[in-house]
mmCIF file of C-alpha atoms in Angstrom:
data_model
loop_
_atom_site.group_PDB
_atom_site.id
_atom_site.type_symbol
_atom_site.label_atom_id
_atom_site.label_comp_id
_atom_site.label_asym_id
_atom_site.label_seq_id
_atom_site.Cartn_x
_atom_site.Cartn_y
_atom_site.Cartn_z
ATOM 1 C CA MET A 16 -35.940 -30.954 -1.201
ATOM 2 C CA THR A 17 -37.424 -29.400 -4.326
ATOM 3 C CA ILE A 18 -39.186 -26.125 -5.081
ATOM 4 C CA SER A 19 -42.491 -27.952 -5.525
ATOM 5 C CA LYS A 20 -42.191 -29.569 -2.080
ATOM 6 C CA ILE A 21 -41.411 -26.198 -0.502
ATOM 7 C CA ALA A 22 -44.426 -24.685 -2.298
ATOM 8 C CA LYS A 23 -46.699 -27.461 -0.998
ATOM 9 C CA ALA A 24 -45.420 -27.121 2.586
ATOM 10 C CA ALA A 25 -45.886 -23.331 2.462
ATOM 11 C CA SER A 26 -49.312 -23.595 0.791
ATOM 12 C CA VAL A 27 -48.213 -21.384 -2.084
ATOM 13 C CA SER A 28 -47.565 -21.856 -5.776
ATOM 14 C CA VAL A 29 -44.231 -22.887 -7.319
ATOM 15 C CA PRO A 30 -43.895 -19.475 -9.060
ATOM 16 C CA THR A 31 -44.242 -17.790 -5.643
ATOM 17 C CA VAL A 32 -41.340 -19.840 -4.270
ATOM 18 C CA SER A 33 -39.333 -18.916 -7.370
ATOM 19 C CA LYS A 34 -40.066 -15.244 -6.741
ATOM 20 C CA VAL A 35 -38.748 -15.554 -3.170
ATOM 21 C CA LEU A 36 -35.633 -17.359 -4.357
ATOM 22 C CA ASN A 37 -34.999 -14.656 -6.948
ATOM 23 C CA GLY A 38 -35.482 -11.783 -4.515
ATOM 24 C CA ARG A 39 -38.591 -10.461 -6.258
ATOM 25 C CA ALA A 40 -40.427 -7.699 -4.383
ATOM 26 C CA ASP A 41 -43.965 -8.754 -5.377
ATOM 27 C CA VAL A 42 -44.414 -11.267 -2.540
ATOM 28 C CA ALA A 43 -46.266 -10.540 0.699
ATOM 29 C CA PRO A 44 -43.904 -10.234 3.714
ATOM 30 C CA GLU A 45 -45.695 -13.014 5.630
ATOM 31 C CA THR A 46 -45.467 -15.351 2.659
ATOM 32 C CA ARG A 47 -41.809 -14.503 2.102
ATOM 33 C CA SER A 48 -40.968 -15.244 5.747
ATOM 34 C CA ARG A 49 -42.806 -18.573 5.633
ATOM 35 C CA VAL A 50 -41.019 -19.667 2.470
ATOM 36 C CA GLU A 51 -37.610 -18.479 3.721
ATOM 37 C CA GLU A 52 -38.087 -20.453 6.943
ATOM 38 C CA LEU A 53 -38.861 -23.631 4.995
ATOM 39 C CA ILE A 54 -35.850 -23.057 2.747
ATOM 40 C CA ARG A 55 -33.599 -22.752 5.814
ATOM 41 C CA ARG A 56 -35.191 -25.640 7.691
ATOM 42 C CA HIS A 57 -34.838 -28.087 4.822
ATOM 43 C CA GLY A 58 -31.454 -26.826 3.618
ATOM 44 C CA TYR A 59 -32.636 -26.220 0.058
ATOM 45 C CA ARG A 60 -29.805 -25.457 -2.372
ATOM 46 C CA ARG A 61 -30.310 -24.271 -5.921
ATOM 47 C CA ARG A 62 -28.012 -26.206 -8.236
ATOM 48 C CA ARG A 63 -26.334 -24.515 -11.156
ATOM 49 C CA GLY A 64 -25.539 -27.143 -13.714
ATOM 50 C CA PRO A 65 -23.068 -26.790 -16.607
ATOM 51 C CA GLY A 66 -25.838 -25.810 -18.978
ATOM 52 C CA SER A 67 -27.496 -23.229 -16.758
ATOM 53 C CA SER A 68 -27.229 -19.568 -17.581
ATOM 54 C CA GLN A 69 -24.781 -17.756 -15.330
ATOM 55 C CA PRO A 70 -25.311 -14.168 -14.164
ATOM 56 C CA ALA A 71 -22.634 -11.768 -15.322
ATOM 57 C CA THR A 72 -21.876 -9.960 -12.055
ATOM 58 C CA ILE A 73 -19.807 -10.252 -8.905
ATOM 59 C CA ASP A 74 -20.906 -8.278 -5.843
ATOM 60 C CA LEU A 75 -18.069 -6.616 -3.909
ATOM 61 C CA VAL A 76 -19.059 -5.314 -0.470
ATOM 62 C CA PHE A 77 -16.859 -3.151 1.750
ATOM 63 C CA HIS A 78 -17.134 -2.503 5.468
ATOM 64 C CA GLU A 79 -16.043 1.041 4.606
ATOM 65 C CA LEU A 80 -15.467 2.387 1.119
ATOM 66 C CA ASP A 81 -13.435 5.544 1.580
ATOM 67 C CA SER A 82 -9.702 5.032 1.232
ATOM 68 C CA ALA A 83 -6.793 4.166 -1.045
ATOM 69 C CA TRP A 84 -6.798 0.756 0.665
ATOM 70 C CA SER A 85 -10.139 -0.018 -1.001
ATOM 71 C CA ILE A 86 -8.799 0.846 -4.455
ATOM 72 C CA GLU A 87 -6.171 -1.905 -4.242
ATOM 73 C CA VAL A 88 -8.845 -4.489 -3.417
ATOM 74 C CA ILE A 89 -11.153 -3.267 -6.180
ATOM 75 C CA ARG A 90 -8.268 -3.526 -8.650
ATOM 76 C CA GLY A 91 -7.699 -7.197 -7.792
ATOM 77 C CA VAL A 92 -11.374 -8.208 -8.001
ATOM 78 C CA GLU A 93 -11.919 -6.282 -11.227
ATOM 79 C CA ARG A 94 -8.841 -7.841 -12.850
ATOM 80 C CA VAL A 95 -10.077 -11.406 -12.358
ATOM 81 C CA ALA A 96 -13.713 -10.534 -13.104
ATOM 82 C CA ARG A 97 -12.789 -8.846 -16.385
ATOM 83 C CA ALA A 98 -10.842 -11.915 -17.499
ATOM 84 C CA GLU A 99 -13.968 -14.007 -16.845
ATOM 85 C CA GLY A 100 -16.268 -11.594 -18.680
ATOM 86 C CA LEU A 101 -17.995 -10.469 -15.475
ATOM 87 C CA SER A 102 -18.934 -7.029 -14.171
ATOM 88 C CA VAL A 103 -18.386 -5.888 -10.585
ATOM 89 C CA VAL A 104 -21.194 -4.355 -8.514
ATOM 90 C CA LEU A 105 -19.692 -2.244 -5.721
ATOM 91 C CA SER A 106 -21.342 -1.328 -2.422
ATOM 92 C CA GLY A 107 -20.406 -0.293 1.122
ATOM 93 C CA SER A 108 -21.869 -1.015 4.565
ATOM 94 C CA ALA A 109 -21.122 2.485 5.928
ATOM 95 C CA GLY A 110 -19.076 1.042 8.787
ATOM 96 C CA ALA A 111 -21.635 -1.622 9.747
ATOM 97 C CA GLN A 112 -20.250 -5.077 10.467
ATOM 98 C CA ARG A 113 -22.637 -6.689 8.020
ATOM 99 C CA PRO A 114 -24.645 -5.430 5.050
ATOM 100 C CA GLN A 115 -28.328 -4.625 5.412
ATOM 101 C CA GLU A 116 -31.149 -6.890 4.260
ATOM 102 C CA SER A 117 -31.952 -4.477 1.418
ATOM 103 C CA TRP A 118 -28.502 -5.207 -0.013
ATOM 104 C CA LEU A 119 -29.126 -8.943 0.194
ATOM 105 C CA ASP A 120 -32.500 -8.579 -1.523
ATOM 106 C CA SER A 121 -30.854 -6.763 -4.434
ATOM 107 C CA VAL A 122 -28.160 -9.462 -4.710
ATOM 108 C CA LEU A 123 -30.813 -12.162 -4.878
ATOM 109 C CA ALA A 124 -32.771 -10.196 -7.474
ATOM 110 C CA ARG A 125 -29.647 -9.934 -9.661
ATOM 111 C CA ARG A 126 -28.832 -13.607 -9.112
ATOM 112 C CA THR A 127 -25.199 -12.615 -8.954
ATOM 113 C CA THR A 128 -22.470 -15.169 -9.591
ATOM 114 C CA ALA A 129 -20.667 -14.672 -6.253
ATOM 115 C CA VAL A 130 -20.122 -12.218 -3.409
ATOM 116 C CA ILE A 131 -16.828 -10.861 -2.056
ATOM 117 C CA LEU A 132 -17.037 -9.284 1.426
ATOM 118 C CA VAL A 133 -14.205 -7.045 2.679
ATOM 119 C CA LEU A 134 -13.784 -6.526 6.454
ATOM 120 C CA SER A 135 -17.410 -7.539 6.769
ATOM 121 C CA ASP A 136 -19.417 -10.668 7.446
ATOM 122 C CA LEU A 137 -22.867 -12.224 7.198
ATOM 123 C CA ASP A 138 -25.080 -13.640 9.924
ATOM 124 C CA ALA A 139 -26.305 -17.233 9.746
ATOM 125 C CA THR A 140 -29.610 -16.262 8.128
ATOM 126 C CA GLN A 141 -27.923 -14.205 5.401
ATOM 127 C CA GLN A 142 -25.478 -17.042 4.703
ATOM 128 C CA ALA A 143 -28.368 -19.491 4.408
ATOM 129 C CA ARG A 144 -30.260 -17.240 1.994
ATOM 130 C CA LEU A 145 -27.229 -16.980 -0.308
ATOM 131 C CA ALA A 146 -26.556 -20.721 -0.082
ATOM 132 C CA ALA A 147 -30.159 -21.535 -0.979
ATOM 133 C CA ARG A 148 -29.717 -19.573 -4.218
ATOM 134 C CA GLY A 149 -26.382 -21.202 -5.041
ATOM 135 C CA ILE A 150 -24.499 -17.917 -4.547
ATOM 136 C CA PRO A 151 -21.118 -18.480 -2.849
ATOM 137 C CA PHE A 152 -19.316 -15.818 -0.850
ATOM 138 C CA VAL A 153 -15.710 -15.266 0.223
ATOM 139 C CA VAL A 154 -14.494 -12.919 2.967
ATOM 140 C CA VAL A 155 -11.354 -10.794 2.565
ATOM 141 C CA ASP A 156 -9.740 -9.889 5.928
ATOM 142 C CA PRO A 157 -12.483 -11.339 8.188
ATOM 143 C CA LEU A 158 -13.650 -9.203 11.103
ATOM 144 C CA GLY A 159 -13.366 -12.156 13.478
ATOM 145 C CA ASP A 160 -12.851 -15.901 13.274
ATOM 146 C CA PRO A 161 -14.867 -16.779 10.158
ATOM 147 C CA GLY A 162 -15.154 -20.466 11.049
ATOM 148 C CA GLU A 163 -13.688 -23.420 9.223
ATOM 149 C CA ASN A 164 -16.486 -23.609 6.645
ATOM 150 C CA VAL A 165 -16.440 -19.939 5.646
ATOM 151 C CA PRO A 166 -14.124 -19.255 2.662
ATOM 152 C CA SER A 167 -11.743 -16.404 3.448
ATOM 153 C CA VAL A 168 -8.502 -14.783 2.314
ATOM 154 C CA GLY A 169 -6.213 -12.734 4.530
ATOM 155 C CA SER A 170 -2.545 -12.091 5.117
ATOM 156 C CA ALA A 171 0.052 -13.025 7.739
ATOM 157 C CA ASN A 172 -0.879 -10.140 10.050
ATOM 158 C CA TRP A 173 0.824 -11.544 13.155
ATOM 159 C CA ASN A 174 4.077 -11.951 11.285
ATOM 160 C CA GLY A 175 3.686 -8.448 9.837
ATOM 161 C CA GLY A 176 3.434 -6.947 13.318
ATOM 162 C CA LEU A 177 6.390 -9.060 14.423
ATOM 163 C CA VAL A 178 8.752 -8.014 11.611
ATOM 164 C CA ALA A 179 7.747 -4.346 11.854
ATOM 165 C CA THR A 180 8.556 -4.233 15.557
ATOM 166 C CA ARG A 181 11.662 -6.385 15.234
ATOM 167 C CA HIS A 182 13.013 -3.951 12.618
ATOM 168 C CA LEU A 183 12.685 -1.110 15.125
ATOM 169 C CA ILE A 184 14.300 -3.189 17.881
ATOM 170 C CA ASP A 185 17.205 -4.098 15.591
ATOM 171 C CA LEU A 186 17.785 -0.387 14.951
ATOM 172 C CA GLY A 187 18.224 0.091 18.693
ATOM 173 C CA HIS A 188 14.810 1.413 19.735
ATOM 174 C CA ARG A 189 13.600 0.327 23.153
ATOM 175 C CA ARG A 190 10.569 2.533 23.727
ATOM 176 C CA ILE A 191 8.300 1.471 20.869
ATOM 177 C CA ALA A 192 4.587 2.263 20.618
ATOM 178 C CA VAL A 193 1.875 0.762 18.418
ATOM 179 C CA ILE A 194 -1.326 2.238 17.040
ATOM 180 C CA GLY A 195 -3.569 -0.677 16.146
ATOM 181 C CA GLY A 196 -6.896 -0.691 14.361
ATOM 182 C CA PRO A 197 -10.329 -1.370 15.892
ATOM 183 C CA GLU A 198 -10.143 -4.034 18.587
ATOM 184 C CA ASN A 199 -13.017 -6.033 17.093
ATOM 185 C CA ILE A 200 -11.137 -6.657 13.826
ATOM 186 C CA LEU A 201 -9.080 -9.848 13.703
ATOM 187 C CA CYS A 202 -6.245 -8.485 11.536
ATOM 188 C CA SER A 203 -5.757 -5.557 13.922
ATOM 189 C CA ARG A 204 -5.498 -7.807 16.966
ATOM 190 C CA ALA A 205 -3.050 -10.072 15.135
ATOM 191 C CA ARG A 206 -0.731 -7.159 14.256
ATOM 192 C CA VAL A 207 -0.683 -5.943 17.844
ATOM 193 C CA ASP A 208 -0.055 -9.509 19.054
ATOM 194 C CA GLY A 209 2.933 -9.678 16.684
ATOM 195 C CA TYR A 210 4.187 -6.405 18.183
ATOM 196 C CA ARG A 211 3.877 -7.859 21.692
ATOM 197 C CA ALA A 212 5.674 -11.048 20.651
ATOM 198 C CA ALA A 213 8.621 -9.100 19.207
ATOM 199 C CA LEU A 214 9.051 -7.109 22.418
ATOM 200 C CA ASP A 215 8.688 -10.200 24.574
ATOM 201 C CA THR A 216 11.211 -12.175 22.524
ATOM 202 C CA ALA A 217 13.697 -9.308 22.807
ATOM 203 C CA GLY A 218 13.224 -9.169 26.571
ATOM 204 C CA LEU A 219 11.698 -5.686 26.432
ATOM 205 C CA PRO A 220 8.856 -4.653 28.750
ATOM 206 C CA ILE A 221 5.385 -4.234 27.284
ATOM 207 C CA ASP A 222 4.044 -0.840 28.394
ATOM 208 C CA PRO A 223 0.213 -0.702 28.126
ATOM 209 C CA GLY A 224 0.483 3.070 27.808
ATOM 210 C CA LEU A 225 2.252 2.645 24.479
ATOM 211 C CA ILE A 226 -0.493 0.447 22.985
ATOM 212 C CA ARG A 227 -3.214 2.552 21.377
ATOM 213 C CA THR A 228 -6.423 1.679 19.512
ATOM 214 C CA GLY A 229 -6.938 3.522 16.234
ATOM 215 C CA ASP A 230 -9.286 3.208 13.278
ATOM 216 C CA PHE A 231 -6.886 2.443 10.384
ATOM 217 C CA HIS A 232 -7.542 5.975 9.065
ATOM 218 C CA VAL A 233 -5.507 9.185 9.024
ATOM 219 C CA GLU A 234 -7.546 10.635 11.883
ATOM 220 C CA GLY A 235 -6.735 7.707 14.166
ATOM 221 C CA GLY A 236 -3.023 8.053 13.479
ATOM 222 C CA HIS A 237 -3.086 11.786 14.129
ATOM 223 C CA ARG A 238 -5.100 11.566 17.351
ATOM 224 C CA ASN A 239 -3.137 8.701 18.894
ATOM 225 C CA GLY A 240 0.178 10.041 17.610
ATOM 226 C CA SER A 241 -0.447 13.369 19.327
ATOM 227 C CA GLU A 242 -1.265 11.618 22.589
ATOM 228 C CA LEU A 243 1.877 9.497 22.419
ATOM 229 C CA LEU A 244 4.110 12.464 21.608
ATOM 230 C CA ASN A 245 2.622 14.392 24.534
ATOM 231 C CA LEU A 246 3.746 11.742 27.047
ATOM 232 C CA ASP A 247 6.398 12.754 29.580
ATOM 233 C CA ASP A 248 8.547 9.972 28.140
ATOM 234 C CA PRO A 249 7.423 9.696 24.483
ATOM 235 C CA PRO A 250 8.360 6.738 22.300
ATOM 236 C CA THR A 251 11.282 6.920 19.909
ATOM 237 C CA ALA A 252 9.491 4.689 17.403
ATOM 238 C CA ILE A 253 5.869 3.931 16.514
ATOM 239 C CA PHE A 254 4.393 1.046 14.518
ATOM 240 C CA ALA A 255 1.367 2.781 13.023
ATOM 241 C CA GLY A 256 -0.653 -0.332 12.078
ATOM 242 C CA SER A 257 -1.626 1.045 8.640
ATOM 243 C CA ASP A 258 -0.143 3.417 6.081
ATOM 244 C CA LEU A 259 -3.040 5.836 6.528
ATOM 245 C CA GLN A 260 -2.436 5.994 10.278
ATOM 246 C CA ALA A 261 1.246 6.598 9.517
ATOM 247 C CA LEU A 262 0.230 9.676 7.483
ATOM 248 C CA GLY A 263 -1.744 10.992 10.439
ATOM 249 C CA LEU A 264 1.258 10.303 12.657
ATOM 250 C CA TYR A 265 3.492 12.291 10.265
ATOM 251 C CA GLU A 266 1.217 15.300 10.731
ATOM 252 C CA ALA A 267 1.191 14.884 14.515
ATOM 253 C CA ALA A 268 5.002 14.781 14.486
ATOM 254 C CA ARG A 269 5.142 17.967 12.379
ATOM 255 C CA GLU A 270 2.835 19.757 14.828
ATOM 256 C CA HIS A 271 5.105 18.740 17.722
ATOM 257 C CA ASP A 272 8.331 19.736 15.911
ATOM 258 C CA VAL A 273 9.379 16.073 15.916
ATOM 259 C CA ARG A 274 11.417 15.007 12.896
ATOM 260 C CA VAL A 275 10.951 11.692 11.105
ATOM 261 C CA PRO A 276 13.194 9.686 11.278
ATOM 262 C CA GLU A 277 15.763 11.765 13.232
ATOM 263 C CA ASP A 278 13.581 12.051 16.349
ATOM 264 C CA LEU A 279 10.911 9.430 15.653
ATOM 265 C CA SER A 280 10.958 6.286 13.533
ATOM 266 C CA VAL A 281 7.664 5.291 11.896
ATOM 267 C CA VAL A 282 6.553 1.983 10.338
ATOM 268 C CA GLY A 283 3.261 1.618 8.478
ATOM 269 C CA TYR A 284 1.341 -1.372 7.194
ATOM 270 C CA ASP A 285 -0.116 -2.147 3.717
ATOM 271 C CA ASP A 286 2.453 -0.575 1.349
ATOM 272 C CA LEU A 287 -0.116 1.496 -0.503
ATOM 273 C CA PRO A 288 1.259 3.298 -3.591
ATOM 274 C CA LEU A 289 1.350 6.583 -1.637
ATOM 275 C CA ALA A 290 3.844 5.118 0.889
ATOM 276 C CA ARG A 291 6.795 5.650 -1.456
ATOM 277 C CA TRP A 292 5.856 9.258 -2.250
ATOM 278 C CA VAL A 293 5.348 10.776 1.196
ATOM 279 C CA GLY A 294 8.211 12.626 2.853
ATOM 280 C CA PRO A 295 10.172 10.780 4.010
ATOM 281 C CA PRO A 296 9.205 7.631 2.054
ATOM 282 C CA LEU A 297 7.527 5.261 4.494
ATOM 283 C CA THR A 298 9.004 2.033 5.824
ATOM 284 C CA THR A 299 6.044 -0.332 5.877
ATOM 285 C CA VAL A 300 4.860 -3.916 5.861
ATOM 286 C CA ARG A 301 3.657 -4.925 2.418
ATOM 287 C CA GLN A 302 0.259 -6.557 2.547
ATOM 288 C CA PRO A 303 -0.547 -8.019 -0.890
ATOM 289 C CA LEU A 304 -4.007 -6.448 -1.113
ATOM 290 C CA THR A 305 -4.463 -6.822 -4.854
ATOM 291 C CA GLU A 306 -3.292 -10.442 -4.781
ATOM 292 C CA MET A 307 -5.603 -11.163 -1.821
ATOM 293 C CA ALA A 308 -8.549 -9.798 -3.795
ATOM 294 C CA GLU A 309 -7.568 -11.829 -6.849
ATOM 295 C CA GLU A 310 -7.353 -15.044 -4.823
ATOM 296 C CA ALA A 311 -10.708 -14.352 -3.173
ATOM 297 C CA THR A 312 -12.355 -13.803 -6.552
ATOM 298 C CA ARG A 313 -10.857 -16.962 -8.025
ATOM 299 C CA MET A 314 -12.035 -18.923 -5.005
ATOM 300 C CA ALA A 315 -15.558 -17.494 -5.256
ATOM 301 C CA LEU A 316 -15.794 -18.316 -8.970
ATOM 302 C CA SER A 317 -14.496 -21.829 -8.324
ATOM 303 C CA LEU A 318 -17.198 -22.332 -5.694
ATOM 304 C CA SER A 319 -19.825 -20.984 -8.111
ATOM 305 C CA ARG A 320 -18.862 -23.771 -10.534
ATOM 306 C CA GLY A 321 -19.468 -26.379 -7.866
ATOM 307 C CA GLU A 322 -15.770 -26.955 -7.202
ATOM 308 C CA ARG A 323 -14.332 -27.080 -3.686
ATOM 309 C CA PRO A 324 -10.869 -25.565 -3.244
ATOM 310 C CA ALA A 325 -8.278 -27.564 -1.321
ATOM 311 C CA ASN A 326 -8.129 -24.768 1.283
ATOM 312 C CA LEU A 327 -11.011 -22.526 2.282
ATOM 313 C CA ARG A 328 -8.676 -20.302 4.319
ATOM 314 C CA LEU A 329 -5.707 -18.582 2.654
ATOM 315 C CA ASP A 330 -3.216 -16.276 4.363
ATOM 316 C CA LEU A 331 -0.770 -14.652 1.954
ATOM 317 C CA ALA A 332 2.744 -13.702 3.051
ATOM 318 C CA THR A 333 3.697 -10.195 4.161
ATOM 319 C CA SER A 334 7.127 -8.577 3.875
ATOM 320 C CA LEU A 335 8.926 -5.541 5.266
ATOM 321 C CA VAL A 336 9.742 -2.726 2.827
ATOM 322 C CA VAL A 337 12.466 -0.514 4.323
ATOM 323 C CA ARG A 338 12.536 3.098 3.125
ATOM 324 C CA HIS A 339 13.543 6.294 4.931
ATOM 325 C CA SER A 340 11.135 6.730 7.862
ATOM 326 C CA THR A 341 13.156 4.591 10.259
ATOM 327 C CA ALA A 342 16.654 5.149 11.661
ATOM 328 C CA ILE A 343 18.911 4.443 14.637
ATOM 329 C CA PRO A 344 17.535 6.410 17.627
ATOM 330 C CA GLY A 345 19.300 9.685 18.295
ATOM 331 C CA GLN A 346 21.015 9.666 14.911
ATOM 332 C CA ARG A 347 21.022 13.217 13.496
#
């Protein structure tokens, strides 16, 4: 399928099809829809040969852009992009699961080299529009199962939840709570599943009342931490699911005159730079955020050159970093 054939089928000129492909605004909505439908139906793909001019930008899109977590991802993308002589265009979806069509129109108008999506995804129509322009995308920490043909980079979240909980069990804790992230996010579910597996393997009961749904932010840690500490039989240890939730949990503990780690052991997740500077320094699961972002960017640039990586799904290893927020229960 060629541009001229699409133009003939749509009863428009070749320049009009080019305008649609390039995201130009000066095309009537009805005409744009007709051309887009033909592009999707015939699976048109713009080819970028070795001699073609390459745009000088990478688009980085966040589900939410409001935390220290985001900075680590930006650092990784920017590091690889700078080495390739590319600029990074940053945008956020304000909590929406996928970016709006206006964002996609601007990406097409820029003819960006590639797109990196963080805790976000694209619907089938958006994927097809990018593919038709020869713009690859890679997802970092997919919201759900991205599918075998969607390039993505994540981390070993299940194992992270397992080792965090096992650390607390090995210290002697038996009443262990977890504050996960949103239930619709794959990495959150995997961490909680790892928590469940650790308890089950140790022969400990799984108490639904100790499993809480947070938001990966300080507020979620504070709210759920307060509820857990108000229980008649509160936990002696909590796996906070993210470093930011651990900070909120620290504040909840302070408000309840509960000392960390003497009265309550706390484990976070991510190992953000702030984890080593809070009081007490936070035991946490290191998620290699910067390395994940670097790998995603390399993969996206490889796809933009027409190469196909050996693996379209990468999960980088996690590891436990033990500091001073965990201790043997009852140790004073």
